[in-house]
Coordinates of C-alpha atoms in Angstrom, one line a residue:
X1 CA 4.1 18.0 -18.7
X2 CA 5.7 18.1 -15.3
X3 CA 5.7 21.4 -13.5
X4 CA 8.5 20.7 -11.0
X5 CA 8.3 24.3 -9.7
X6 CA 4.9 23.6 -8.2
X7 CA 6.4 21.1 -5.8
X8 CA 8.7 23.8 -4.3
X9 CA 5.8 26.3 -3.9
X10 CA 3.5 25.5 -1.0
X11 CA 1.0 28.2 -1.9
X12 CA 0.8 27.0 -5.5
X13 CA 0.3 23.4 -4.2
X14 CA -2.5 24.5 -2.0
X15 CA -4.2 26.2 -4.9
X16 CA -3.7 23.2 -7.2
X17 CA -5.0 20.9 -4.5
X18 CA -8.4 22.4 -4.2
X19 CA -9.9 19.0 -3.5
X20 CA -7.7 18.5 -0.5
X21 CA -6.1 15.2 -1.6
X22 CA -2.8 16.0 0.2
X23 CA -4.7 16.6 3.4
X24 CA -6.4 13.3 3.0
X25 CA -3.0 11.5 2.6
X26 CA -2.0 13.1 5.9
X27 CA -4.9 11.5 7.7
X28 CA -3.2 8.0 7.6
X29 CA -2.4 8.1 11.3
X30 CA -5.9 9.3 12.2
X31 CA -7.4 6.6 10.1
X32 CA -5.6 4.0 12.1
X33 CA -6.7 5.4 15.4
X34 CA -10.3 5.8 14.2
X35 CA -10.3 2.2 12.9
X36 CA -9.0 0.9 16.2
X37 CA -11.7 2.7 18.1
X38 CA -14.4 1.5 15.7
X39 CA -13.1 -2.1 16.0
X40 CA -13.3 -1.8 19.8
X41 CA -16.9 -0.4 19.6
X42 CA -17.8 -3.4 17.3
X43 CA -16.7 -5.8 20.0
X44 CA -13.8 -7.4 18.1
X45 CA -12.2 -8.1 21.5
X46 CA -15.0 -10.8 22.0
X47 CA -13.2 -12.9 19.4
X48 CA -10.4 -13.5 21.8
X49 CA -10.0 -17.2 22.5
X50 CA -11.7 -18.2 19.3
X51 CA -9.3 -20.1 17.1
X52 CA -10.9 -20.3 13.7
X53 CA -10.5 -23.0 11.1
X54 CA -9.5 -20.3 8.7
X55 CA -9.4 -16.5 8.4
X56 CA -11.0 -15.6 5.1
X57 CA -10.3 -12.1 3.8
X58 CA -12.4 -10.9 0.9
X59 CA -10.4 -9.0 -1.7
X60 CA -12.5 -6.3 -3.3
X61 CA -11.6 -3.3 -5.6
X62 CA -9.9 -0.5 -3.7
X63 CA -7.8 -0.6 -0.6
X64 CA -9.2 -3.9 0.8
X65 CA -7.3 -5.9 -1.8
X66 CA -4.0 -4.2 -1.0
X67 CA -4.7 -4.5 2.8
X68 CA -5.4 -8.2 2.4
X69 CA -2.2 -8.7 0.4
X70 CA -0.2 -6.8 3.0
X71 CA -1.8 -8.6 6.0
X72 CA -1.1 -12.0 4.4
X73 CA 2.5 -11.0 3.8
X74 CA 3.0 -9.8 7.3
X75 CA 1.3 -12.9 8.9
X76 CA 3.2 -15.2 6.5
X77 CA 3.8 -18.8 7.2
X78 CA 3.8 -18.1 10.9
X79 CA 0.0 -17.8 11.1
X80 CA -1.4 -20.7 13.1
X81 CA -4.5 -20.9 10.9
X82 CA -4.9 -20.8 7.1
X83 CA -5.1 -17.3 5.7
X84 CA -7.3 -17.2 2.6
X85 CA -7.4 -14.2 0.4
X86 CA -10.3 -14.5 -2.1
X87 CA -12.7 -12.4 -4.2
X88 CA -15.8 -14.2 -3.0
X89 CA -16.7 -16.4 0.0
X90 CA -15.6 -20.0 -0.7
X91 CA -18.2 -22.7 -0.8
X92 CA -16.8 -24.4 2.3
X93 CA -17.2 -21.5 4.7
X94 CA -19.0 -22.3 7.9
X95 CA -19.4 -21.7 11.6
X96 CA -15.7 -22.5 12.3
X97 CA -14.4 -19.7 10.1
X98 CA -13.9 -15.9 10.4
X99 CA -14.6 -13.7 7.4
X100 CA -13.3 -10.2 7.0
X101 CA -15.1 -8.1 4.4
X102 CA -14.1 -4.5 3.6
X103 CA -15.2 -2.1 0.9
X104 CA -15.6 1.6 0.2
X105 CA -18.4 0.8 -2.3
X106 CA -21.8 0.5 -0.5
X107 CA -23.3 -1.0 -3.7
X108 CA -20.8 -3.8 -4.3
X109 CA -23.4 -6.5 -5.2
X110 CA -20.9 -9.3 -5.3
X111 CA -19.6 -8.4 -1.8
X112 CA -23.1 -8.1 -0.5
X113 CA -23.9 -11.6 -1.8
X114 CA -20.7 -13.0 -0.2
X115 CA -21.5 -11.4 3.2
X116 CA -25.1 -12.7 3.1
X117 CA -23.8 -16.2 2.2
X118 CA -21.2 -16.1 5.0
X119 CA -23.6 -15.1 7.8
X120 CA -26.2 -17.5 6.6
X121 CA -23.7 -20.3 7.0
X122 CA -22.9 -19.2 10.5
X123 CA -19.5 -17.8 9.9
X124 CA -18.2 -15.0 12.2
X125 CA -18.2 -11.9 9.9
X126 CA -16.4 -8.7 10.4
X127 CA -17.7 -6.0 8.0
X128 CA -16.2 -2.6 7.3
X129 CA -18.2 -0.6 4.7
X130 CA -20.4 2.5 4.4
X131 CA -23.4 2.3 6.7
X132 CA -26.0 2.6 3.9
X133 CA -26.5 0.3 1.0
X134 CA -26.7 -3.4 0.0
X135 CA -23.4 -4.3 1.6
X136 CA -24.3 -3.0 5.0
X137 CA -27.8 -4.4 4.7
X138 CA -26.4 -7.9 4.0
X139 CA -24.7 -8.0 7.3
X140 CA -27.2 -6.0 9.4
X141 CA -27.6 -7.5 12.8
X142 CA -25.5 -10.5 12.0
X143 CA -22.0 -9.1 11.3
X144 CA -19.7 -7.1 13.5
X145 CA -19.8 -3.7 11.8
X146 CA -16.6 -1.6 11.9
X147 CA -17.8 1.8 10.8
X148 CA -15.4 3.9 8.6
X149 CA -15.4 7.3 10.2
X150 CA -12.9 9.4 8.3
X151 CA -14.0 10.0 4.6
X152 CA -11.1 10.1 2.1
X153 CA -10.9 10.2 -1.7
X154 CA -10.8 6.8 -3.5
X155 CA -7.5 4.9 -3.0
X156 CA -6.4 6.6 0.2
X157 CA -8.1 4.4 2.8
X158 CA -5.4 1.7 3.0
X159 CA -4.4 2.7 6.6
X160 CA -8.0 2.2 7.7
X161 CA -8.4 -1.2 6.0
X162 CA -5.0 -2.4 7.3
X163 CA -5.8 -1.4 10.8
X164 CA -9.1 -3.2 10.7
X165 CA -7.4 -6.3 9.4
X166 CA -4.7 -6.1 12.1
X167 CA -7.4 -5.7 14.8
X168 CA -9.1 -8.9 13.6
X169 CA -5.7 -10.8 13.5
X170 CA -4.8 -9.5 17.0
X171 CA -8.2 -10.4 18.5
X172 CA -7.8 -13.9 17.1
X173 CA -4.3 -14.0 18.5
X174 CA -2.9 -14.6 15.0
X175 CA -0.5 -11.7 15.2
X176 CA 2.9 -12.8 16.7
X177 CA 3.2 -11.5 20.2
X178 CA -0.1 -9.7 19.9
X179 CA -0.7 -6.2 18.7
X180 CA -2.5 -4.8 21.8
X181 CA -1.7 -1.1 21.9
X182 CA 0.8 -1.2 19.1
X183 CA -1.7 0.2 16.6
X184 CA -0.8 3.4 18.4
X185 CA 2.8 2.9 17.3
X186 CA 1.6 2.4 13.7
X187 CA -0.5 5.6 13.9
X188 CA 2.5 7.5 15.3
X189 CA 4.8 6.2 12.5
X190 CA 2.3 7.4 9.9
X191 CA 1.9 10.8 11.6
X192 CA 5.7 11.2 11.4
X193 CA 5.8 10.2 7.8
X194 CA 3.0 12.8 7.1
X195 CA 5.2 15.4 8.8
X196 CA 8.1 14.5 6.6
X197 CA 6.0 14.7 3.5
X198 CA 4.1 17.9 4.3
X199 CA 3.9 20.5 1.4
X200 CA 6.0 23.1 3.1
X201 CA 9.1 21.0 3.0
X202 CA 11.5 21.4 0.0
X203 CA 11.8 18.4 -2.2
X204 CA 15.3 17.5 -0.9
X205 CA 13.8 17.3 2.6
X206 CA 10.5 15.6 1.6
X207 CA 10.9 11.9 0.6
X208 CA 7.5 11.8 -1.2
X209 CA 8.3 14.9 -3.3
X210 CA 11.8 13.5 -4.0
X211 CA 10.3 10.2 -5.2
X212 CA 7.8 12.0 -7.3
X213 CA 10.5 13.9 -9.1
X214 CA 12.6 10.8 -9.6
X215 CA 9.9 8.8 -11.3
X216 CA 8.5 11.7 -13.3
X217 CA 8.7 11.1 -17.0
X218 CA 9.9 7.5 -16.4
X219 CA 8.2 4.1 -16.3
X220 CA 8.5 3.2 -12.6
X221 CA 9.5 -0.4 -11.7
X222 CA 8.4 -1.0 -8.1
X223 CA 10.2 -4.1 -6.9
X224 CA 10.0 -5.6 -3.4
X225 CA 12.8 -7.5 -1.8
X226 CA 10.4 -9.2 0.7
X227 CA 6.7 -10.2 0.8
X228 CA 5.5 -7.1 2.6
X229 CA 7.5 -4.8 0.4
X230 CA 6.1 -6.6 -2.7
X231 CA 2.6 -6.0 -1.4
X232 CA 3.4 -2.4 -0.9
X233 CA 4.8 -2.2 -4.4
X234 CA 1.5 -3.4 -5.8
X235 CA -0.3 -0.7 -3.8
X236 CA 2.1 1.9 -5.1
X237 CA 1.5 0.9 -8.7
X238 CA -2.3 1.4 -8.1
X239 CA -1.7 4.7 -6.4
X240 CA 0.4 6.0 -9.3
X241 CA -2.4 4.9 -11.8
X242 CA -5.1 6.5 -9.6
X243 CA -3.6 9.8 -8.8
X244 CA -1.0 10.5 -11.5
X245 CA -2.2 8.4 -14.5
X246 CA 1.2 6.7 -14.5
X247 CA 1.6 3.1 -15.5
X248 CA 4.0 1.2 -13.2
X249 CA 5.2 -2.4 -13.0
X250 CA 5.3 -4.0 -9.5
X251 CA 6.7 -7.3 -8.6
X252 CA 8.8 -9.4 -6.3
X253 CA 12.4 -8.8 -7.3
X254 CA 13.1 -12.5 -8.0
X255 CA 10.1 -12.7 -10.3
X256 CA 10.9 -9.4 -11.9
X257 CA 14.5 -10.5 -12.6
X258 CA 13.2 -13.3 -14.9
X259 CA 11.8 -10.6 -17.3
X260 CA 14.7 -10.3 -19.6
X261 CA 13.3 -7.3 -21.5
X262 CA 13.1 -5.4 -18.2
X263 CA 16.6 -6.4 -17.2
X264 CA 17.9 -4.9 -20.4
X265 CA 15.8 -1.8 -19.9
X266 CA 17.2 -1.3 -16.4
X267 CA 20.8 -1.8 -17.7
X268 CA 20.2 0.8 -20.6
X269 CA 18.7 3.3 -18.1
X270 CA 21.8 2.9 -16.0
X271 CA 24.1 3.7 -19.0
X272 CA 22.1 6.9 -19.6
X273 CA 21.5 8.7 -22.9
X274 CA 24.1 8.8 -25.6
X275 CA 24.9 12.5 -26.2
X276 CA 25.9 11.7 -29.8
X277 CA 22.6 10.0 -30.7
X278 CA 20.5 11.9 -33.3
X279 CA 16.8 11.6 -32.3
X280 CA 15.7 12.2 -35.9
X281 CA 17.9 9.5 -37.5
X282 CA 17.5 7.1 -34.5
X283 CA 14.2 8.0 -32.7
X284 CA 14.4 5.0 -30.5
X285 CA 11.5 3.7 -28.4
X286 CA 8.6 5.9 -27.6
X287 CA 8.2 4.6 -24.0
X288 CA 9.9 6.7 -21.3
X289 CA 13.0 5.2 -19.7
X290 CA 12.5 2.9 -16.7
X291 CA 13.3 3.9 -13.1
X292 CA 13.9 1.1 -10.7
X293 CA 12.6 1.7 -7.2
X294 CA 13.6 -1.0 -4.7
X295 CA 11.4 -1.4 -1.7
X296 CA 12.4 -3.2 1.5
X297 CA 10.8 -3.7 5.0
X298 CA 13.1 -6.4 6.5
X299 CA 16.1 -6.2 8.7
X300 CA 18.7 -7.3 6.2
X301 CA 20.5 -5.0 3.8
X302 CA 18.3 -4.8 0.6
X303 CA 21.4 -4.8 -1.7
X304 CA 22.6 -8.1 -0.2
X305 CA 19.1 -9.5 -0.4
X306 CA 18.8 -8.6 -4.1
X307 CA 22.2 -10.3 -4.8
X308 CA 21.2 -13.4 -2.9
X309 CA 17.8 -13.7 -4.6
X310 CA 18.7 -12.7 -8.1
X311 CA 22.5 -13.2 -8.4
X312 CA 23.3 -9.6 -9.2
X313 CA 23.1 -6.0 -7.9
X314 CA 20.6 -3.5 -9.3
X315 CA 21.0 0.2 -9.9
X316 CA 18.0 1.5 -8.0
X317 CA 16.4 4.1 -5.9
X318 CA 16.3 2.4 -2.5
X319 CA 13.5 2.9 -0.1
X320 CA 14.3 1.0 3.1
X321 CA 13.1 3.2 6.0
X322 CA 15.6 2.0 8.7
X323 CA 16.3 5.6 9.7
X324 CA 12.6 6.1 10.4
X325 CA 12.0 2.7 11.9
X326 CA 15.2 1.4 13.5
X327 CA 16.4 -2.2 13.3
X328 CA 15.1 -4.2 16.2
X329 CA 12.0 -2.1 16.7
X330 CA 8.9 -4.2 17.6
X331 CA 6.7 -4.8 14.5
X332 CA 9.4 -3.1 12.4
X333 CA 8.2 -4.8 9.2
X334 CA 4.7 -3.6 9.7
X335 CA 5.7 -0.1 10.5
X336 CA 8.1 0.2 7.5
X337 CA 5.5 -1.3 5.2
X338 CA 2.9 1.3 6.3
X339 CA 5.5 4.2 6.0
X340 CA 6.4 3.1 2.5
X341 CA 2.7 2.8 1.4
X342 CA 2.0 6.3 2.8
X343 CA 5.1 7.6 1.0
X344 CA 4.0 6.1 -2.3
X345 CA 0.5 7.6 -1.8
X346 CA 1.9 11.0 -1.2
X347 CA 4.4 10.8 -4.1
X348 CA 1.6 9.8 -6.5
X349 CA -0.5 12.7 -5.3
X350 CA 2.4 15.2 -5.7
X351 CA 3.1 13.8 -9.2
X352 CA -0.6 14.1 -10.1
X353 CA -0.7 17.7 -8.9
X354 CA 2.5 18.6 -10.7
X355 CA 1.3 17.1 -14.0
X356 CA -2.3 18.5 -13.6
X357 CA -3.7 15.0 -13.5
X358 CA -5.5 15.8 -10.3
X359 CA -8.0 18.5 -11.1
X360 CA -8.9 21.3 -8.6
X361 CA -12.3 20.8 -7.0

């Protein structure tokens, strides 16, 4: 059961969050800065001028998969080289390719085998993983090792993984216009989002608390209106499952609109509950009602994008952080995507605390 009073009581939140999960969410900006420094220490700048045949990103359980999806969405069709997101190193990888491997699991045997295969074939390998274990050993002395320096609970290291991926793309000059010092802007945007979502703010002033209350006791539908927002939606669904035990459905809005059952559920949710319905005579479905959350990172109005792509408007909670990241801001899509991902992380943690899914340490 949801204890919504908990979200309005900072002292009670601090007691419930004995494991410090909310504090870990607030390290997003620090994770980006730490990853940027680790990338510099690993010599990623030496990749400058190297135009690979392909950038191969290994998708592993945890944040590396979400970071890979988001990096691919941000690079999009404008990448001058193929961007390959895969679970294991392809058979064709060789000296002309760059492989990015990230994991929070030092014992990921499949990843260790992929790293060993990539370095044995002469590929340039960038590895970010714990310093001890089979994964690190597979790349020892032969891969550029980007050390994770800020420990966080499982599922909260997307900012670090994204920053490492962006550092690789920037060094290879695959990022449009170059990232250079703009990771600082990313860290600043995440710090600002952490301030908005801090426990001391009332729910009506805290976008993460507000979102947690809106999706509580509902089935969240996280739909993206653009590729980056869709990648964030997938991460949000994982965050809700990890921290709050909530099953959510994430998809691109055009794909989601083809699911006729969901379309009907959204329409029924908009109509609300019939006050004359007798729950004993007509119990109805056991599943909680859906709550559509529309995510957007682009410059265009999301409502117009939704109509253009699906032929209709949608009754939804809209999260399009143009107030936080103004239109025309450099790397606006990246910054908005990171802000939304951090907001979803915080909302999932707040919901987990309010439903006692997250246990005190």
